Coordinates of C-alpha atoms in Angstrom, one line a residue:
M1 CA 6.1 -1.3 19.8
N2 CA 4.6 -4.8 20.0
L3 CA 2.5 -6.2 17.2
E4 CA -0.9 -5.6 18.9
E5 CA 0.1 -1.9 19.6
L6 CA 1.1 -1.5 16.0
F7 CA -2.3 -2.9 14.8
L8 CA -4.2 -0.6 17.2
K9 CA -2.2 2.5 16.2
R10 CA -2.2 2.1 12.4
Q11 CA -5.0 4.0 10.7
S12 CA -5.8 5.9 7.5
T13 CA -4.4 9.4 7.9
R14 CA -5.8 12.2 5.9
E15 CA -4.1 15.2 7.4
F16 CA -0.3 15.3 7.1
S17 CA 2.3 17.8 8.4
D18 CA 4.7 19.5 6.1
K19 CA 7.6 17.5 7.6
S20 CA 9.4 15.8 4.8
V21 CA 9.8 12.0 4.5
A22 CA 13.4 10.8 4.2
D23 CA 14.2 8.9 1.0
A24 CA 16.0 6.3 3.1
D25 CA 12.7 5.7 5.1
L26 CA 10.7 5.1 1.9
E27 CA 13.4 2.7 0.7
K28 CA 13.3 0.8 4.0
I29 CA 9.5 0.6 4.0
C30 CA 9.6 -0.9 0.5
R31 CA 12.5 -3.2 1.3
L32 CA 10.6 -4.6 4.3
A33 CA 7.3 -4.9 2.3
T34 CA 9.0 -7.1 -0.3
L35 CA 9.3 -9.7 2.5
A36 CA 5.5 -10.2 2.1
P37 CA 4.5 -13.7 0.9
S38 CA 3.2 -14.0 -2.6
A39 CA 1.7 -16.9 -4.7
V40 CA 4.4 -19.1 -6.2
N41 CA 6.8 -16.4 -4.7
Q42 CA 6.4 -14.3 -7.8
Q43 CA 6.2 -10.9 -6.2
P44 CA 3.9 -9.7 -8.9
Y45 CA 4.6 -6.0 -8.4
N46 CA 7.0 -3.1 -8.8
L47 CA 7.2 -0.3 -6.2
Y48 CA 7.8 3.4 -7.0
A49 CA 8.4 5.8 -4.1
I50 CA 7.6 9.4 -5.1
N51 CA 8.9 12.1 -2.7
G52 CA 9.4 15.8 -2.3
S53 CA 8.5 18.2 -5.1
K54 CA 7.7 15.2 -7.4
A55 CA 5.1 14.0 -4.9
K56 CA 3.4 17.4 -5.1
K57 CA 3.2 17.1 -8.9
F58 CA 2.0 13.5 -8.6
T59 CA -0.9 14.3 -6.2
K60 CA -3.3 15.2 -9.1
N61 CA -3.2 11.6 -10.1
I62 CA -5.1 10.5 -7.0
Q63 CA -7.5 13.5 -6.9
K64 CA -9.8 12.1 -9.6
E65 CA -13.2 13.9 -9.7
G66 CA -12.4 16.0 -6.7
A67 CA -11.5 13.1 -4.4
N68 CA -8.7 13.1 -1.9
A69 CA -8.5 16.9 -1.6
W70 CA -6.6 16.4 1.7
A71 CA -3.7 14.9 -0.3
D72 CA -2.4 18.4 -1.2
C73 CA -0.4 18.2 2.0
C74 CA 1.0 14.7 1.5
G75 CA 4.8 14.5 1.2
A76 CA 5.3 11.1 -0.4
Y77 CA 3.6 8.2 -2.2
I78 CA 4.3 4.6 -2.8
V79 CA 2.8 3.4 -6.1
I80 CA 2.2 -0.3 -6.6
Q81 CA 2.4 -1.5 -10.2
A82 CA 1.0 -4.9 -10.9
R83 CA 3.3 -7.0 -13.1
P84 CA 1.8 -9.3 -15.7
P85 CA 1.1 -12.9 -14.5
R86 CA 3.7 -15.6 -14.9
V87 CA 3.6 -19.3 -15.5
I88 CA 6.4 -21.4 -14.0
M89 CA 7.1 -25.1 -14.1
R90 CA 7.6 -27.1 -11.0
G91 CA 8.5 -30.5 -12.3
E92 CA 5.6 -31.5 -14.5
R93 CA 3.2 -28.9 -13.0
R94 CA 2.4 -25.6 -14.6
L95 CA 1.8 -22.9 -12.0
S96 CA 0.4 -19.5 -12.6
N97 CA 0.1 -16.6 -10.2
E98 CA -2.6 -14.8 -12.2
E99 CA -5.6 -15.4 -10.0
F100 CA -3.6 -14.4 -6.8
I101 CA -2.2 -11.1 -7.9
P102 CA -4.9 -9.0 -6.2
E103 CA -4.4 -10.8 -3.0
D104 CA -0.6 -10.5 -3.2
I105 CA -0.9 -6.8 -3.7
G106 CA -3.3 -6.5 -0.7
I107 CA -0.9 -8.4 1.5
L108 CA 2.0 -6.1 0.2
S109 CA 0.0 -3.0 1.0
A110 CA -0.6 -4.3 4.6
Y111 CA 3.2 -4.8 5.0
I112 CA 3.8 -1.3 3.6
T113 CA 1.4 0.4 6.0
L114 CA 2.6 -1.5 9.0
A115 CA 6.3 -0.9 8.2
A116 CA 5.6 2.8 7.9
E117 CA 3.7 2.9 11.1
D118 CA 6.4 1.1 12.9
M119 CA 8.9 3.8 11.7
G120 CA 6.6 6.6 12.9
L121 CA 5.1 7.4 9.5
Q122 CA 1.4 7.4 8.7
T123 CA -0.3 6.2 5.6
C124 CA -3.6 6.1 3.6
I125 CA -4.3 3.4 1.0
L126 CA -5.8 5.0 -2.1
G127 CA -7.9 3.0 -4.6
L128 CA -9.2 6.1 -6.5
R129 CA -6.5 7.0 -9.0
D130 CA -5.9 8.0 -12.6
E131 CA -3.9 5.0 -13.9
K132 CA -3.2 6.6 -17.3
G133 CA -2.0 9.8 -15.5
I134 CA 0.3 7.6 -13.2
A135 CA 1.7 5.8 -16.2
N136 CA 2.5 9.0 -18.0
F137 CA 4.0 10.4 -14.8
L138 CA 6.3 7.3 -14.5
N139 CA 7.0 7.2 -18.2
L140 CA 5.4 3.7 -18.5
P141 CA 2.9 2.4 -21.1
E142 CA -0.6 3.7 -20.7
E143 CA -2.0 0.2 -20.2
T144 CA 0.1 -0.4 -17.1
S145 CA -1.9 -1.3 -14.0
F146 CA -1.5 0.5 -10.7
P147 CA -4.0 -1.1 -8.3
L148 CA -3.1 0.9 -5.2
V149 CA -1.3 4.1 -4.2
I150 CA -0.3 4.6 -0.6
A151 CA 0.1 8.2 0.8
V152 CA 3.0 8.4 3.3
G153 CA 3.9 11.1 5.7
Y154 CA 3.8 12.4 9.3
A155 CA 0.4 13.1 10.7
A156 CA -0.4 16.7 11.4
E157 CA 0.0 17.8 14.9
G158 CA -3.0 16.9 17.0
Y159 CA -4.4 14.4 14.4
P160 CA -6.5 12.1 16.5
L161 CA -5.9 8.4 17.0
R162 CA -9.4 7.0 16.3
E163 CA -10.8 4.2 18.3
K164 CA -11.1 1.0 16.1
R165 CA -14.7 0.2 15.5
R166 CA -15.1 -3.3 14.3
R167 CA -17.8 -6.0 14.3
N168 CA -18.1 -8.0 17.5
F169 CA -15.3 -10.6 17.4
E170 CA -17.8 -13.3 18.1
E171 CA -19.6 -12.4 14.9
T172 CA -16.4 -12.7 12.9
F173 CA -14.6 -15.7 14.4
K174 CA -15.6 -19.3 14.8
L175 CA -13.3 -22.0 16.1
I176 CA -13.9 -25.4 14.5
K177 CA -12.5 -28.5 16.3

């Protein structure tokens, strides 16, 4: 599939089949995603792939206040943990990645979703989550930050590919010469 086809096909899926996701596929998606650029090349994240019966138990952490009821049928998740900012020295310059961590994680999530789609898996990026519940599930300190969780699986049979509705390109793009 070429890049344009991949962009047109990728969408947020909210109805998954019960077909299980292979551990090797989750690992490959995460390995490819770590090729994403990041400020000062710090890769300010850790990735956790949760699959199978553990994924079913994890689901409650993204169903805060009744949200994401559709996730009961999701077979796997990729949890993104934000790592603390770092300062590095480049010669005489002190460089920090602190202000770029949200952007780096956004870029990473795009790489994850596109890698999954290219492998025939569908995704949904989830911002609503119980971070303390996720920390407890992963046996990490309660103050650990998990900015995004990505549901991963195979779309249910007949799940429609929706037409992309976007603003007019001319409203979005200006060429400056």
